[in-house]
CSV table of C-alpha atoms and ligand atoms in Angstrom, one decimal:
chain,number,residue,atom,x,y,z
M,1,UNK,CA,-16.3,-70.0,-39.5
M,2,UNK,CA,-18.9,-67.0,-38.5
M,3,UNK,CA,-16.6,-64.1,-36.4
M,4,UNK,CA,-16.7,-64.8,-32.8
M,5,UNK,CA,-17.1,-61.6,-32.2
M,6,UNK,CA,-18.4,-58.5,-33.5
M,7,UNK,CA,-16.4,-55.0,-34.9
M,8,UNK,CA,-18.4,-51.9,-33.6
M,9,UNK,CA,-18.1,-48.6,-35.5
M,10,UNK,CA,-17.5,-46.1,-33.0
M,11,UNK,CA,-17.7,-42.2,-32.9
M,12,UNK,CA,-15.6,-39.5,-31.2
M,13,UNK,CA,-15.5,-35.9,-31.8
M,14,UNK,CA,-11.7,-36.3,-32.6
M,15,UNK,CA,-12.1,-38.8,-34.5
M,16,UNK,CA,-14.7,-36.7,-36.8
M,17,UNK,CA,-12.2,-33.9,-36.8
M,18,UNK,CA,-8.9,-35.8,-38.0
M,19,UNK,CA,-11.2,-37.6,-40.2
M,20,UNK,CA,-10.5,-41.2,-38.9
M,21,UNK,CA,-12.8,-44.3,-39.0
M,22,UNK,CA,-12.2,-46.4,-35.9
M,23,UNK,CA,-14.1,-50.0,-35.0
M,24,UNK,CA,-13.3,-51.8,-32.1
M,25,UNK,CA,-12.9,-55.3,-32.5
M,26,UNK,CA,-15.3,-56.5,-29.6
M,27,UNK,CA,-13.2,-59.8,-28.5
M,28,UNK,CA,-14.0,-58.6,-24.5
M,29,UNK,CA,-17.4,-59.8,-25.5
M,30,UNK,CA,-16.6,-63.7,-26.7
M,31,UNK,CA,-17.4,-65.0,-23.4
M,32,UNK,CA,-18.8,-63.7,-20.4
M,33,UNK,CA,-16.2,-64.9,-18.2
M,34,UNK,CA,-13.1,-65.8,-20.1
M,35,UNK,CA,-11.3,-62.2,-20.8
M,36,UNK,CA,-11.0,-61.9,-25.1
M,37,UNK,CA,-7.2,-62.4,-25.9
M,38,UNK,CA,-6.9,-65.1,-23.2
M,39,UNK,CA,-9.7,-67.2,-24.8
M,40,UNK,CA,-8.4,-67.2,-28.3
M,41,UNK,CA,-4.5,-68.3,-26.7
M,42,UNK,CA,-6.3,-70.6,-24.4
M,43,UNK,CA,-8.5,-72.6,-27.8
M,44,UNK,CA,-5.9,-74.6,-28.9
M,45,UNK,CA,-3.9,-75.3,-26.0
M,46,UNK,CA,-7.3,-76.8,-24.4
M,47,UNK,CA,-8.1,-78.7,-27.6
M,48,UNK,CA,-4.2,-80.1,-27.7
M,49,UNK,CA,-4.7,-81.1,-24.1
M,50,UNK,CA,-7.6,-83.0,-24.9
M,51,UNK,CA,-5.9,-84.6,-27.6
M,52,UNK,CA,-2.8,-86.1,-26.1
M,53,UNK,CA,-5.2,-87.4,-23.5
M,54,UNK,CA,-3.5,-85.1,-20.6
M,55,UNK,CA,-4.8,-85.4,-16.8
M,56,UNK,CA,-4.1,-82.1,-16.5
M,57,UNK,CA,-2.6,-78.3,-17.1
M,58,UNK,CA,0.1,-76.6,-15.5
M,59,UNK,CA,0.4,-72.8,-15.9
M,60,UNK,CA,2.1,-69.5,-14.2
M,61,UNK,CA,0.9,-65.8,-13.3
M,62,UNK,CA,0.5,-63.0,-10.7
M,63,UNK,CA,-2.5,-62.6,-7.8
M,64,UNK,CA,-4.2,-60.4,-10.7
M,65,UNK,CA,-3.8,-62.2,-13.9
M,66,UNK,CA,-6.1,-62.3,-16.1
M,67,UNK,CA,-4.6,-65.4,-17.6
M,68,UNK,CA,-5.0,-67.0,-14.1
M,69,UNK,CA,-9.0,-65.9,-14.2
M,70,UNK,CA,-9.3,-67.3,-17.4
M,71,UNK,CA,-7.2,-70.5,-17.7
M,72,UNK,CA,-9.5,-71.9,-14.1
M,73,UNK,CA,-12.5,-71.2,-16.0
M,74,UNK,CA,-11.9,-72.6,-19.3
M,75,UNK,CA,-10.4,-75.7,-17.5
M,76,UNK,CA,-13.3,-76.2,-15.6
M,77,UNK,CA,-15.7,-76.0,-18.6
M,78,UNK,CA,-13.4,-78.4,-20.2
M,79,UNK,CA,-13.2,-80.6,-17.5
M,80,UNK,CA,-9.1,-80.6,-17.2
M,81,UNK,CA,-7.5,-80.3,-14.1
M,82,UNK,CA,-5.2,-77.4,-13.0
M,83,UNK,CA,-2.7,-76.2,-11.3
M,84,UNK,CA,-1.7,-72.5,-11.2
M,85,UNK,CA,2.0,-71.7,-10.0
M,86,UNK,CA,1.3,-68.3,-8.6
M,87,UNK,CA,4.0,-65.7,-7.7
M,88,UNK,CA,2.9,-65.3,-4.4
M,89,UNK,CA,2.4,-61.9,-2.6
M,90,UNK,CA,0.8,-63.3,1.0
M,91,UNK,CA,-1.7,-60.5,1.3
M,92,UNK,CA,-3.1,-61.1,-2.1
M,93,UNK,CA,-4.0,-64.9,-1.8
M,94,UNK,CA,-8.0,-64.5,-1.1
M,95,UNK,CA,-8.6,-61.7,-3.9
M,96,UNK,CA,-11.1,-61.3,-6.9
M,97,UNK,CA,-9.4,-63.4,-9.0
M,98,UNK,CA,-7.6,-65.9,-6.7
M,99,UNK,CA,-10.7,-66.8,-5.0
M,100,UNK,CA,-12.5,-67.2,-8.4
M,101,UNK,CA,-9.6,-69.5,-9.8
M,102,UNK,CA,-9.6,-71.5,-6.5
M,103,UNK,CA,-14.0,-72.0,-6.7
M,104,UNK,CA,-13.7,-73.1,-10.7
M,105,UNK,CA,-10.9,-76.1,-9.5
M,106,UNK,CA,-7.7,-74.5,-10.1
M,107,UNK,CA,-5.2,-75.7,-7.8
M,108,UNK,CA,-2.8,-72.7,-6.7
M,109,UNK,CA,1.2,-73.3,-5.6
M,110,UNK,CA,2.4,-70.0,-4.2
M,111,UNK,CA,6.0,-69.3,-5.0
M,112,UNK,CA,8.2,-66.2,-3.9
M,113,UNK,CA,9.3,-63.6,-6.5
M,114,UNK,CA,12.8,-65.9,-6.7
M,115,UNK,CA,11.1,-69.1,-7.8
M,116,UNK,CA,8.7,-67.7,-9.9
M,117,UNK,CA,11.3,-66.4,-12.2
M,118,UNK,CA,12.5,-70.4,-13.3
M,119,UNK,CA,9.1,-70.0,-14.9
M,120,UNK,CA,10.8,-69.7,-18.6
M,121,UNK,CA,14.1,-71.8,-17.5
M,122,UNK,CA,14.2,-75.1,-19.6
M,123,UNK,CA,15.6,-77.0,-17.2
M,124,UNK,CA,12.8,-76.1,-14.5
M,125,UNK,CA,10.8,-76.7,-16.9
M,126,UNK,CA,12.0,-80.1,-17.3
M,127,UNK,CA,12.0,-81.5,-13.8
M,128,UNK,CA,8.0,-79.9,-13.7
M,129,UNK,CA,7.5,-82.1,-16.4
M,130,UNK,CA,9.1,-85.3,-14.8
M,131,UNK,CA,7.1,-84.0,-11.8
M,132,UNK,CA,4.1,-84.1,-14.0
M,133,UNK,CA,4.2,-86.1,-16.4
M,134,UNK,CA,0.7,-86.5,-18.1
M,135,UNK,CA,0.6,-82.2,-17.6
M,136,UNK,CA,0.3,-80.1,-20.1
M,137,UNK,CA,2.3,-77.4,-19.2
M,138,UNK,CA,1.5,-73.6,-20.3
M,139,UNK,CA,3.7,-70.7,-20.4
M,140,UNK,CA,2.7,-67.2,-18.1
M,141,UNK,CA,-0.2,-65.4,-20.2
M,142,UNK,CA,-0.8,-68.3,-22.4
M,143,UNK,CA,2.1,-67.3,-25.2
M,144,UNK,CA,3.1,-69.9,-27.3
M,145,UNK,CA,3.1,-71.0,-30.8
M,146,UNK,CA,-0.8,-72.9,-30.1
M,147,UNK,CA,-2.3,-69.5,-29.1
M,148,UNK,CA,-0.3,-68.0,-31.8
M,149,UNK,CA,-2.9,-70.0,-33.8
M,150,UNK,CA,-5.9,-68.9,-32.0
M,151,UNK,CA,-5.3,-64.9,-31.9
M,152,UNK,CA,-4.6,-65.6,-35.9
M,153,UNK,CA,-8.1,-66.3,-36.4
M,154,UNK,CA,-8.8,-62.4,-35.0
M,155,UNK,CA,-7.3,-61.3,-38.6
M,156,UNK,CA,-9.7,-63.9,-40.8
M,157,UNK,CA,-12.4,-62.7,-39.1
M,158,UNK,CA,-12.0,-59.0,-39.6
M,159,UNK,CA,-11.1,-59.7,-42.9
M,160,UNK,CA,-14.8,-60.9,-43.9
M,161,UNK,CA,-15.7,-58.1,-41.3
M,162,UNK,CA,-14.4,-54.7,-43.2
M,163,UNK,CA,-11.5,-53.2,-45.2
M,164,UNK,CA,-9.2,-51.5,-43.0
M,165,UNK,CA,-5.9,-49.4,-42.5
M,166,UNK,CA,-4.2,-50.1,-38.9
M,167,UNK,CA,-4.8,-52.3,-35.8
M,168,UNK,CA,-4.4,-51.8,-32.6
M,169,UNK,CA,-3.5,-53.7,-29.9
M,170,UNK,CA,-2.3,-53.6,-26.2
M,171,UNK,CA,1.0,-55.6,-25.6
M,172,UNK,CA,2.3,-58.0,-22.2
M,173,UNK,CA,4.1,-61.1,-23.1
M,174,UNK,CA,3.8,-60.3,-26.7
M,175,UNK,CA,1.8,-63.3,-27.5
M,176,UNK,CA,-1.1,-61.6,-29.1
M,177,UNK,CA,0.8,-59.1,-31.1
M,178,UNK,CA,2.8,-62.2,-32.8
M,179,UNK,CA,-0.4,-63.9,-33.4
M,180,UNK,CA,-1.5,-61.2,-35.2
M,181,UNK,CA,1.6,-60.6,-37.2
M,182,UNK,CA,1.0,-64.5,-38.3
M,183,UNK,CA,-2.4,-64.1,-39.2
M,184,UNK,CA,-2.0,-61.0,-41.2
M,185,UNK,CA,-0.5,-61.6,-44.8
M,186,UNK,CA,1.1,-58.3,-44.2
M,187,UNK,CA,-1.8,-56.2,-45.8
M,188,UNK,CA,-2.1,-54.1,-42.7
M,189,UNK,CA,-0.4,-52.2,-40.3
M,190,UNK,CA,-0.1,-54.2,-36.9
M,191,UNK,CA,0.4,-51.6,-34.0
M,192,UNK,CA,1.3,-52.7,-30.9
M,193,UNK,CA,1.1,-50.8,-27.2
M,194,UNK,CA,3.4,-51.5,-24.5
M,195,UNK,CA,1.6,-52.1,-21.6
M,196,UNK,CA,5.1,-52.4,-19.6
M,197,UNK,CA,8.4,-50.5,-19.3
M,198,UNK,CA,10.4,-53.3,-21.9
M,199,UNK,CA,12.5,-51.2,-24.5
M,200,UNK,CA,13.6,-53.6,-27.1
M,201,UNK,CA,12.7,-56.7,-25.1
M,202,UNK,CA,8.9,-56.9,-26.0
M,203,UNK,CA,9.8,-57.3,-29.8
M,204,UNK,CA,12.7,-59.9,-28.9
M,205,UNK,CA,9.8,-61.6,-27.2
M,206,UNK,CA,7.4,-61.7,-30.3
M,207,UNK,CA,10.1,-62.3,-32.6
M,208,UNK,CA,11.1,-65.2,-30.8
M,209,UNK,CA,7.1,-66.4,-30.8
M,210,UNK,CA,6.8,-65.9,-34.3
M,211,UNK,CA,7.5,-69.4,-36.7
M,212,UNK,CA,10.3,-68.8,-39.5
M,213,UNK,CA,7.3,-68.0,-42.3
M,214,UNK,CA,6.6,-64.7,-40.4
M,215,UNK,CA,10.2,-63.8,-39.0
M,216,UNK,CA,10.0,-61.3,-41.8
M,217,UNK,CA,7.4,-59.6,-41.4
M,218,UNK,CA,7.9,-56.0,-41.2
M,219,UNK,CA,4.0,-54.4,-41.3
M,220,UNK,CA,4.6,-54.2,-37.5
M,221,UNK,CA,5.2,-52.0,-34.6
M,222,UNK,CA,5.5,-52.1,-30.5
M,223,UNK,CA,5.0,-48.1,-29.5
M,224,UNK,CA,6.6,-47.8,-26.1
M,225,UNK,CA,5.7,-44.2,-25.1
M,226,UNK,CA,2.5,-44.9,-23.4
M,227,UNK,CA,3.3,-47.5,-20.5
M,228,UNK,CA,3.0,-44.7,-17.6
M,229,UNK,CA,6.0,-46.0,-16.1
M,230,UNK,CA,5.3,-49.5,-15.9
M,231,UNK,CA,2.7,-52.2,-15.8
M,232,UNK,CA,-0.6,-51.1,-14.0
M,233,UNK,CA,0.9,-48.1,-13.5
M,234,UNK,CA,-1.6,-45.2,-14.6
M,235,UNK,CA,-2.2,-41.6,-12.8
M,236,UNK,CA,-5.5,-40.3,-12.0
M,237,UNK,CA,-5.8,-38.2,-15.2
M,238,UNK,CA,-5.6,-41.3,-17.1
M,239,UNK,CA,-8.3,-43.0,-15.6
M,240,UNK,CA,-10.2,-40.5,-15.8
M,241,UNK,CA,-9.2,-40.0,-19.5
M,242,UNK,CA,-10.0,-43.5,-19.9
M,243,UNK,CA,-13.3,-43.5,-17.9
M,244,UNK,CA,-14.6,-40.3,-20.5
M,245,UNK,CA,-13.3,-42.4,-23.7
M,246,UNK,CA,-15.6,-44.8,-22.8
M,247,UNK,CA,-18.6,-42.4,-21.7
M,248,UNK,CA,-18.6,-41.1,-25.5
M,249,UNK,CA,-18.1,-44.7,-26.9
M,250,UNK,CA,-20.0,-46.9,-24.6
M,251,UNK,CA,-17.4,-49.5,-24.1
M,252,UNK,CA,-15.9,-50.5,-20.8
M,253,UNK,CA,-12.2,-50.4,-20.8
M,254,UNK,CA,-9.5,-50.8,-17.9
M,255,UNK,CA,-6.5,-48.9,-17.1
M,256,UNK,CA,-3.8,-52.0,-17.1
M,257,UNK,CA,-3.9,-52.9,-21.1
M,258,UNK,CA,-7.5,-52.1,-23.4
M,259,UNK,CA,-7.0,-48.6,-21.5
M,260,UNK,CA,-3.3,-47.7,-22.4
M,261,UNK,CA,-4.4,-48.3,-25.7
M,262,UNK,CA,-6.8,-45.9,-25.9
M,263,UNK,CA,-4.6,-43.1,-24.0
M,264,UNK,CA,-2.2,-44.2,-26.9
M,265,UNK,CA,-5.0,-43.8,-29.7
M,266,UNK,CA,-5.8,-40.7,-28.5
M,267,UNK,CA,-2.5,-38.9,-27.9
M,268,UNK,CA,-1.1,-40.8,-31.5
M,269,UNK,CA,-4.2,-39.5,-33.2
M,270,UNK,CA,-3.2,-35.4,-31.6
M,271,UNK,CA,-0.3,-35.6,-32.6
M,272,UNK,CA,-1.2,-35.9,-36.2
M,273,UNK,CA,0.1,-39.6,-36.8
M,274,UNK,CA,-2.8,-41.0,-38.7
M,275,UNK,CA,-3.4,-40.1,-42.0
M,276,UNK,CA,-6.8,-38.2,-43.2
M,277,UNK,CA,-9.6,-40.8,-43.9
M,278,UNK,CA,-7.0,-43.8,-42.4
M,279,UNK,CA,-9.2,-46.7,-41.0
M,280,UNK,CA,-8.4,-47.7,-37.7
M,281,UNK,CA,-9.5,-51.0,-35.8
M,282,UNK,CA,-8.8,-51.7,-32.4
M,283,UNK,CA,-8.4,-54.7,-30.6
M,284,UNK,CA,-10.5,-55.0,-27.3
M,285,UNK,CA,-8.8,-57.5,-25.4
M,286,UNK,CA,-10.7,-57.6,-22.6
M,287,UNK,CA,-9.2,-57.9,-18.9
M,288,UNK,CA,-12.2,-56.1,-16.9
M,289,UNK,CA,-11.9,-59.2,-14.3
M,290,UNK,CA,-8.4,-57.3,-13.6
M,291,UNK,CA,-10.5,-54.1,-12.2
M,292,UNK,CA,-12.0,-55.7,-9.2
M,293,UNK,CA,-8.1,-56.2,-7.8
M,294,UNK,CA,-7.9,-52.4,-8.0
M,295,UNK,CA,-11.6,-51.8,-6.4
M,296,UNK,CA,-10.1,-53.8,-3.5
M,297,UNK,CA,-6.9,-52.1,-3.1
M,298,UNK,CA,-8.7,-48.9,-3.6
M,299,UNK,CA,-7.0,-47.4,-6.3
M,300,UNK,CA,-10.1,-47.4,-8.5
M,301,UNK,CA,-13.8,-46.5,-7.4
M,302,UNK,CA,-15.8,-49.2,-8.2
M,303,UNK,CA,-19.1,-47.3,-8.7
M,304,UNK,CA,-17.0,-45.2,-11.3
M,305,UNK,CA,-16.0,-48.3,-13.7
M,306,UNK,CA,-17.8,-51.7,-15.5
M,307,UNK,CA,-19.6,-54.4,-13.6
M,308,UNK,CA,-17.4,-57.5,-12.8
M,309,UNK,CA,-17.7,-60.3,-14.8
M,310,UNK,CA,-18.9,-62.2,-11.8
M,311,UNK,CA,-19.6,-60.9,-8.0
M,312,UNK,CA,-17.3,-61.5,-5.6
M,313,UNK,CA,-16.7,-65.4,-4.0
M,314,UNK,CA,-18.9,-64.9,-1.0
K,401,PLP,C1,-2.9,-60.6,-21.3
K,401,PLP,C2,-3.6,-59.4,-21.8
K,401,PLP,C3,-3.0,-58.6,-22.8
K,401,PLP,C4,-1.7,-58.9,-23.3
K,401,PLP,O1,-1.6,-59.9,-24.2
K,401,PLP,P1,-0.2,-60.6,-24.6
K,401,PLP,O2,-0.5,-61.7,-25.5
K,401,PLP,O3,0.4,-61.1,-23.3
K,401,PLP,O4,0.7,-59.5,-25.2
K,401,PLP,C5,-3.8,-57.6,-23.3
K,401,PLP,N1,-5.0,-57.3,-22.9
K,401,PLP,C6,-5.6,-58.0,-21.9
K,401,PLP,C7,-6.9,-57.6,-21.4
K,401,PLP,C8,-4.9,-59.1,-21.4
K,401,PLP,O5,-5.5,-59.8,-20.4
């Protein structure tokens, strides 16, 4: 299968002067809509819906996720019905991505903070089930073992792409990291950013995702000094830090998970951790949808950042 996406050289003056190669892996750019990592998890949960003849999909996240965003699309394109169980936050209900998920079909169920956290609970999960029975039923952020099998296909596609040293990519759930891990036949070093403030949890979570052939895997590695404090959480020097990597590179990134990475990249690289002449790849993930929630709560500019994926619902 040709790459779905392309890998894009890029230059930096720091890069030139720790003598690094770095290529970012352009997955933002599969689909115009669909932000990258959520398409690949979303593949084969979509194609196994199809497949067991469900009438619908059932899936969880936040007023801002871009899980949400892309899980309405892609169900309307496949023609699946959905319902998103959303952690509900009452002044958030008509935003960007909300009002997008409710115009491609997705049918939202607002839940306080309480409810919302059965979302992993087996026995929840259970009665949803009963509840809906021809539903397929997704996990928050797409991670399981079928999108697993969809980010896996990243690593066969850089490997007909170039020869390289380390890749990068931003962590949440950990579902992309693991998928990584079992693509890779361990010939590379996997490097994973915590986008949240989850010490030792965020590799429980991937190791728990990952099936027994890759359990022991050890070419991997979730850095947790560059979450900011938490998830979204960034300070105005970052953004701006952010905003300039991507004036040199020409690549849009956002502040919530391609952006950490690069604020991680860049401090990792000053602080001597790569090698001389060590080739670097980076995974762009996507997630610009997730900037027009900060353009409406006015903690970003909007005429400072990348265009929307699509205008606002009018
Ligand atoms: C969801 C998301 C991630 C995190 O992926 P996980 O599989 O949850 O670790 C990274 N980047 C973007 C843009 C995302 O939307």
């Amino acid at each position: 299968m040709p790459p779905l996406s392309v890998l894009q050289p890029i230059t930096h003056p720091i890069f030139t002067q720790h003598k690094l190669t770095v290529q970012v892996k352009r997955d933002d750019q599969i689909d115009g809509i669909i932000s990258g990592n959520k398409w690949r998890k979303l593949k084969y949960n979509l194609l196994h819906a199809k497949s067991i003849g469900a009438k619908g999909v059932i899936t969880f996240g936040g007023c801002f996720s871009n899980h949400i965003h892309a899980c309405a699309f892609a169900c309307q394109q496949q023609q699946l019905p959905v319902i998103g169980i959303i952690r509900g936050e009452d002044n958030h209900q008509d935003n960007y991505t909300l009002a997008w998920a409710k115009n491609w079909g997705m049918q939202l169920s607002f839940v306080d903070r309480k409810s919302y956290r059965l979302r992993h609970d087996e026995h929840y999960l259970q009665q949803l089930q009963q509840q809906y029975p021809d539903h397929l039923i997704i996990p928050e952020g797409g991670s399981n073992s079928l999108a697993l099998t969809g980010v896996a296909e990243v690593i066969n596609e850089l490997n007909q792409q170039s020869e390289f040293d380390t890749l990068i990519t931003p962590v949440g759930s950990g579902g992309t990291l693991a998928g990584l891990i079992v693509g890779d036949k361990s010939q590379h070093n996997l490097l994973g950013i915590a986008v949240l403030k989850q010490q030792d949890y965020l590799e429980n979570e991937v190791k728990a995702l990952l099936p027994s052939r890759s359990k022991n895997a050890h070419n991997w590695r979730i850095a947790h000094e560059f979450h900011r404090g938490g998830y979204a959480k960034f300070s105005p020097q970052d953004a701006e830090k952010i905003r300039n990597f991507s004036d040199i590179v020409g690549i849009g990134f956002e502040p919530v998970y391609s952006g950490k990475m690069i604020l991680a990249l860049l401090e990792l690289i000053e602080s001597g951790y790569f090698p001389a002449h060590h080739r670097i790849v980076l995974l762009h993930t996507g997630g610009l949808q997730g900037l027009a929630g900060m353009f409406e709560r006015g903690l970003l500019n909007q005429d400072e950042w990348p265009s929307l994926p699509v205008p606002p619902v009018q």
